[in-house]
mmCIF file of C-alpha atoms in Angstrom:
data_model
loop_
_atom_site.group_PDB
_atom_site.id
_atom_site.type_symbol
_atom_site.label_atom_id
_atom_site.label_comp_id
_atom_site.label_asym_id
_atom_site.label_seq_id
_atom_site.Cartn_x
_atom_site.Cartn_y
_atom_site.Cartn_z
ATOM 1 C CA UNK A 1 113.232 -56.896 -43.758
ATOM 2 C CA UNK A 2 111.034 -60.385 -43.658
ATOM 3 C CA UNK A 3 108.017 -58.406 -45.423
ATOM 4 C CA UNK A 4 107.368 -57.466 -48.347
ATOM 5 C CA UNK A 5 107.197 -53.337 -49.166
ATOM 6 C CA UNK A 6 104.465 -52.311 -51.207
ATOM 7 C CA UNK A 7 104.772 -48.863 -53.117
ATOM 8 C CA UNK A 8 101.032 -46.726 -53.127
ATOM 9 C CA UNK A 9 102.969 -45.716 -56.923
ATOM 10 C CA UNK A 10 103.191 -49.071 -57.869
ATOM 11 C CA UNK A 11 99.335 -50.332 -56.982
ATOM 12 C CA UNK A 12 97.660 -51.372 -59.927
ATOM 13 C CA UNK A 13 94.254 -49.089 -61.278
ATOM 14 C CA UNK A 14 91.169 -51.291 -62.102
ATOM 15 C CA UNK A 15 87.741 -50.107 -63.005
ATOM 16 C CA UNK A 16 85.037 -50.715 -60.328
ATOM 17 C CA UNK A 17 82.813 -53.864 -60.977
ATOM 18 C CA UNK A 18 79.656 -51.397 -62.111
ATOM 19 C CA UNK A 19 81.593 -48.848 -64.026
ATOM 20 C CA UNK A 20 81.528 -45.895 -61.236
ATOM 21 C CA UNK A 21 84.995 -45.531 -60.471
ATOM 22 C CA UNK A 22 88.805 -47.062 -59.951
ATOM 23 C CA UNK A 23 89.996 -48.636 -57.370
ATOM 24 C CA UNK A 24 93.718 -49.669 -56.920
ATOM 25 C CA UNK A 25 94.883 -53.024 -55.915
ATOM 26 C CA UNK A 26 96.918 -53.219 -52.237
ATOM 27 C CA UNK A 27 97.718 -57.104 -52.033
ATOM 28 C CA UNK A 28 95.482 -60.237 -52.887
ATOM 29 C CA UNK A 29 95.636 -64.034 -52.335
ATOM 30 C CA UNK A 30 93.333 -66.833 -53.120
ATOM 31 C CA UNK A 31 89.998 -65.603 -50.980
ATOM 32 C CA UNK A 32 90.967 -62.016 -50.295
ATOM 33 C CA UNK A 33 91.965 -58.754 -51.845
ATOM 34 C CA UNK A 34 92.665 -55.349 -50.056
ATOM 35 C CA UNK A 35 92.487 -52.546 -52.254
ATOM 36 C CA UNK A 36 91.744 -48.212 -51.839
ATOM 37 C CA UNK A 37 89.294 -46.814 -54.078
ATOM 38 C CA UNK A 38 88.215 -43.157 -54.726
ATOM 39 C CA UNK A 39 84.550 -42.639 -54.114
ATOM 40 C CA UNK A 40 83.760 -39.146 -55.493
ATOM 41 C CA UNK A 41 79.762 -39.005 -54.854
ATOM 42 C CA UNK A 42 76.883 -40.972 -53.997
ATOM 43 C CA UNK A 43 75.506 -43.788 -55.249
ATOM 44 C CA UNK A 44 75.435 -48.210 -55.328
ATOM 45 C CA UNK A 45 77.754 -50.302 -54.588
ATOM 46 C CA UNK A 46 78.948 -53.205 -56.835
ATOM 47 C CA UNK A 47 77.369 -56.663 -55.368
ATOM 48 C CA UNK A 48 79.691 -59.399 -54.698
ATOM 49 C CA UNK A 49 78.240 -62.473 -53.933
ATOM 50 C CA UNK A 50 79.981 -64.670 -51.239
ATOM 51 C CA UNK A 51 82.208 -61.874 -49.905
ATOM 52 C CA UNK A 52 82.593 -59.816 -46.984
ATOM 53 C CA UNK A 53 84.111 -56.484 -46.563
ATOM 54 C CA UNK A 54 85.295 -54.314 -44.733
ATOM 55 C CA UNK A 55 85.675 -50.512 -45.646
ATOM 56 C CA UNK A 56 87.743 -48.083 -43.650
ATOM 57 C CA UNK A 57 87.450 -44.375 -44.871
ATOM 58 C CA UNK A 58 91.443 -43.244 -44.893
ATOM 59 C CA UNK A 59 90.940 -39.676 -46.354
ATOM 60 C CA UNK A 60 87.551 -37.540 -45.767
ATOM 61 C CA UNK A 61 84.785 -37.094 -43.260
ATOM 62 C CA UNK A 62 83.399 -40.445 -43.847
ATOM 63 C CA UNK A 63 79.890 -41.199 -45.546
ATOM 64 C CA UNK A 64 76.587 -43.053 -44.217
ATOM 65 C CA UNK A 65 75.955 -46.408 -45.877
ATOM 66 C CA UNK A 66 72.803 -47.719 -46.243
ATOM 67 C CA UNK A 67 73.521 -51.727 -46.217
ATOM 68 C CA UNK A 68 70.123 -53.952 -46.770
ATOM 69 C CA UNK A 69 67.827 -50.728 -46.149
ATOM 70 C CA UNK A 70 69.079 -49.481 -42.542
ATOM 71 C CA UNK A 71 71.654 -46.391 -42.860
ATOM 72 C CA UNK A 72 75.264 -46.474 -41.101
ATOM 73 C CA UNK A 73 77.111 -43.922 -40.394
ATOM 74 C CA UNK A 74 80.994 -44.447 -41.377
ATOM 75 C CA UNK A 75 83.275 -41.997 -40.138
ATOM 76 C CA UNK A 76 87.133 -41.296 -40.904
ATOM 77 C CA UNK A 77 89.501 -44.375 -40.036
ATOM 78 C CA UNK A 78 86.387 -46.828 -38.542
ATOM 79 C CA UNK A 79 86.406 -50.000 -39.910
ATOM 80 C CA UNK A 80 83.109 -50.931 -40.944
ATOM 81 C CA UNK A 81 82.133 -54.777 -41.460
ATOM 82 C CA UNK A 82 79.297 -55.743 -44.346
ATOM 83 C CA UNK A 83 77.944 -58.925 -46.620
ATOM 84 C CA UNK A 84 79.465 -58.193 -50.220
ATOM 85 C CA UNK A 85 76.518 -59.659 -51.827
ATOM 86 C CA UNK A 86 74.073 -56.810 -49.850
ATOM 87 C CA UNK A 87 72.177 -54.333 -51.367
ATOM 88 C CA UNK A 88 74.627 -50.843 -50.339
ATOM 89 C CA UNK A 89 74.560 -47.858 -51.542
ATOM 90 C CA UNK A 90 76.792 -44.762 -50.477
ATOM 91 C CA UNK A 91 76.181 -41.153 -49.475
ATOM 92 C CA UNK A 92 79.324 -39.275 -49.049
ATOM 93 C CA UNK A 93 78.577 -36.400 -46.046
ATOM 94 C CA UNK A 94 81.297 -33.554 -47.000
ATOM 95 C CA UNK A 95 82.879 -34.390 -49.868
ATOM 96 C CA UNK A 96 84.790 -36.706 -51.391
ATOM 97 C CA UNK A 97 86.401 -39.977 -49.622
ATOM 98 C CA UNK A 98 89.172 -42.694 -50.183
ATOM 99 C CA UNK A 99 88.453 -45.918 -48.762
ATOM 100 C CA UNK A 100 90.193 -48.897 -47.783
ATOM 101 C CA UNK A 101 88.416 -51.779 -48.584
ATOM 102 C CA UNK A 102 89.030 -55.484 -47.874
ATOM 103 C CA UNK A 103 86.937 -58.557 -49.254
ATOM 104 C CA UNK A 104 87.576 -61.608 -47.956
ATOM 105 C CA UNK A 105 85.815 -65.473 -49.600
ATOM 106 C CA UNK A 106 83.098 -65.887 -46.907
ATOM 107 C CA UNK A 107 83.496 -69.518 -45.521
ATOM 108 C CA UNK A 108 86.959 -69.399 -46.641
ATOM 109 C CA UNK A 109 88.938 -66.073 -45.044
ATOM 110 C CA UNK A 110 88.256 -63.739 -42.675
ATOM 111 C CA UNK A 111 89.210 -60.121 -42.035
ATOM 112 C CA UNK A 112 90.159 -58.053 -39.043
ATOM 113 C CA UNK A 113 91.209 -54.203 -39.195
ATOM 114 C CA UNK A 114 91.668 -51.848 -36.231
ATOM 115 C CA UNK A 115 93.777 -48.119 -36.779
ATOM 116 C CA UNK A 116 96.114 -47.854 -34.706
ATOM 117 C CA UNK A 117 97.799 -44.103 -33.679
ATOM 118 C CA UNK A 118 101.588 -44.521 -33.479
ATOM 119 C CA UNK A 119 103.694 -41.791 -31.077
ATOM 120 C CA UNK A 120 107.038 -40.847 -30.758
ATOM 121 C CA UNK A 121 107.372 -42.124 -27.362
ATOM 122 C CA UNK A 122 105.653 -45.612 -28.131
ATOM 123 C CA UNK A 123 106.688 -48.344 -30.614
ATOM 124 C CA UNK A 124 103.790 -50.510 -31.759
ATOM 125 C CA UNK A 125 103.961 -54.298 -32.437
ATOM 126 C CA UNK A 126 102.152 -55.906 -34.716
ATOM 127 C CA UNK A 127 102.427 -59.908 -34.706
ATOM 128 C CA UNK A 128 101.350 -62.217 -37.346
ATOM 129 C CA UNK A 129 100.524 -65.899 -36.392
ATOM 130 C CA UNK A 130 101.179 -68.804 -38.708
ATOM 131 C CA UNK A 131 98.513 -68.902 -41.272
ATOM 132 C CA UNK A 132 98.087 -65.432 -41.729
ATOM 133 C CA UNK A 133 98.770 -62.664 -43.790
ATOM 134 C CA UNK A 134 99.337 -59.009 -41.823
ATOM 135 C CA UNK A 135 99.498 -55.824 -43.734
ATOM 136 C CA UNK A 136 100.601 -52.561 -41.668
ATOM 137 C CA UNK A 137 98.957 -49.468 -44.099
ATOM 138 C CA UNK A 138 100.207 -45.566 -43.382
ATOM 139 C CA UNK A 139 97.398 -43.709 -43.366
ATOM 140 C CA UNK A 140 99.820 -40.839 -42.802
ATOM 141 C CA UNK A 141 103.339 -39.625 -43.405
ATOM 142 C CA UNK A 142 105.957 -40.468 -40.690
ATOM 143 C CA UNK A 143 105.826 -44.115 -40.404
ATOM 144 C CA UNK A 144 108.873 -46.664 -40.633
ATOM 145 C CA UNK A 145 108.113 -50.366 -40.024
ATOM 146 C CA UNK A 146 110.628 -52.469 -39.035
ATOM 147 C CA UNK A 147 111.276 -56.581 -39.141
ATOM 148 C CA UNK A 148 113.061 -58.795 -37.069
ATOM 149 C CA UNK A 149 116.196 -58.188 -39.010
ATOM 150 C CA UNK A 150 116.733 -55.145 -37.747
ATOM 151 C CA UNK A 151 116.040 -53.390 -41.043
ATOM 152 C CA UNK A 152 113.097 -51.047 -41.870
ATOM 153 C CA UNK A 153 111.123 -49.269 -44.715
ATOM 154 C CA UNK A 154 110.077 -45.391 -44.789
ATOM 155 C CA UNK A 155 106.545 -45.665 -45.632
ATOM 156 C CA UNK A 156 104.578 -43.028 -47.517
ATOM 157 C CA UNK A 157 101.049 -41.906 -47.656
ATOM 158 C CA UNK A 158 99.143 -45.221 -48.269
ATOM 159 C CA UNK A 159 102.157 -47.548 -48.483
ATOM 160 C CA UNK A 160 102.056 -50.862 -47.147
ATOM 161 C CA UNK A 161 104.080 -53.609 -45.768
ATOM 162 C CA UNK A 162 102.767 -57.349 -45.927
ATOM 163 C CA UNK A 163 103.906 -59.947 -44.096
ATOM 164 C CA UNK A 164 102.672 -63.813 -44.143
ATOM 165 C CA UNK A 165 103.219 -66.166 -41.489
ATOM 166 C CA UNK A 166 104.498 -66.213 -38.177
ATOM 167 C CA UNK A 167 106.486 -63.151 -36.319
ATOM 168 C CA UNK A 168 106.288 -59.725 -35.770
ATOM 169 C CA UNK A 169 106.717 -56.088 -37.503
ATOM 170 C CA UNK A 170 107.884 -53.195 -35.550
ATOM 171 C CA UNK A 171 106.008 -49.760 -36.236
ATOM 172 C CA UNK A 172 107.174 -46.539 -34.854
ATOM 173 C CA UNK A 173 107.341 -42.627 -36.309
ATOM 174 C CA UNK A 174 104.072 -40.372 -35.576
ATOM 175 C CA UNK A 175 100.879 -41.044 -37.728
ATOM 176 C CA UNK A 176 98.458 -43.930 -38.065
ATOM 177 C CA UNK A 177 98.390 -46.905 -39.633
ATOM 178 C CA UNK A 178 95.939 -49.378 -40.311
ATOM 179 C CA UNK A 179 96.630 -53.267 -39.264
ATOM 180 C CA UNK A 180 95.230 -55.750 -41.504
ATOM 181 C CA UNK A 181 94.628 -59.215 -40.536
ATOM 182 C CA UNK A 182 93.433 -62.019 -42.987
ATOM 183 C CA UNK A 183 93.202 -65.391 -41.946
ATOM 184 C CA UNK A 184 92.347 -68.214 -44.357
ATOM 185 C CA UNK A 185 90.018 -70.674 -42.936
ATOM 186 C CA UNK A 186 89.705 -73.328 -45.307
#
């Protein structure tokens, strides 16, 4: 395949910037990193100055964030765009949740992520232009994704394929995934 496969066993563990938890690393480059972290309760969110994220609940009911004093409610598999360098905090609704969470270098990157519901009776497509970097996530069992090769990866629970620069990855099975797109602006 023209992508790289990247193993949910193989992500590396690294403690949260304040202390409150682990997250494990996806994929980075030079003014972005995608990662999945384990949010257990309630409570702040580590500042980061200059960056933007975007967190995508992946397992649980979601939790409300309040972002800069005005609460959002973020429910399972919705992307939800913030400044890094905001004052959040984090009230998980029912339980605990595992996140997907993608900073981008403000000024220097950008991030797009949509979910995406794959069928059995509908491939999906997912192209990546020249200057950017797509990563296709399971969010569930039962997805393969494919490369212009011909050849494909199985992917497991929270495995990942990246792919940088131009063409197209093929993803079929039933489940969802989540399509990252970063972009480097500079």
């Amino acid at each position: 395949m023209d992508a790289d496969v990247l193993r949910w066993s193989a992500y590396r563990s690294v403690p949260w910037k304040n202390g409150g938890g682990i997250t494990r690393e996806v994929a980075d480059g030079t003014d972005w990193r995608v990662s999945v972290a384990d949010v257990a309760g309630d409570g702040a969110f580590s500042v980061f100055p200059g960056l933007d994220r975007v967190i995508t609940p992946v397992e649980g009911e979601g939790m409300v964030l309040t972002v800069d004093g005005t609460a959002w409610p973020v429910g399972p598999l919705s992307p939800f765009a913030f400044p890094g360098d905001a004052t959040t905090d984090c009230r998980v609704t029912a339980g605990a949740v595992r996140n997907m969470n993608v900073m981008t270098r403000r000024g220097r990157a950008t991030a797009q992520v949509e979910t995406v519901t794959v069928t059995a009776a509908q491939e999906a497509e997912a192209a990546c232009a020249a200057g950017e970097t797509l990563l296709v996530m399971a969010v569930t069992e039962g997805i393969a994704v494919g490369g212009a090769a011909g050849r494909e990866a199985s992917l497991g629970r929270l495995d990942c394929v990246r792919r940088d620069g131009p063409g197209a990855l093929t993803v079929r099975g039933v489940g969802t995934v989540a399509l990252i797109r970063i972009t480097v602006t500079r």
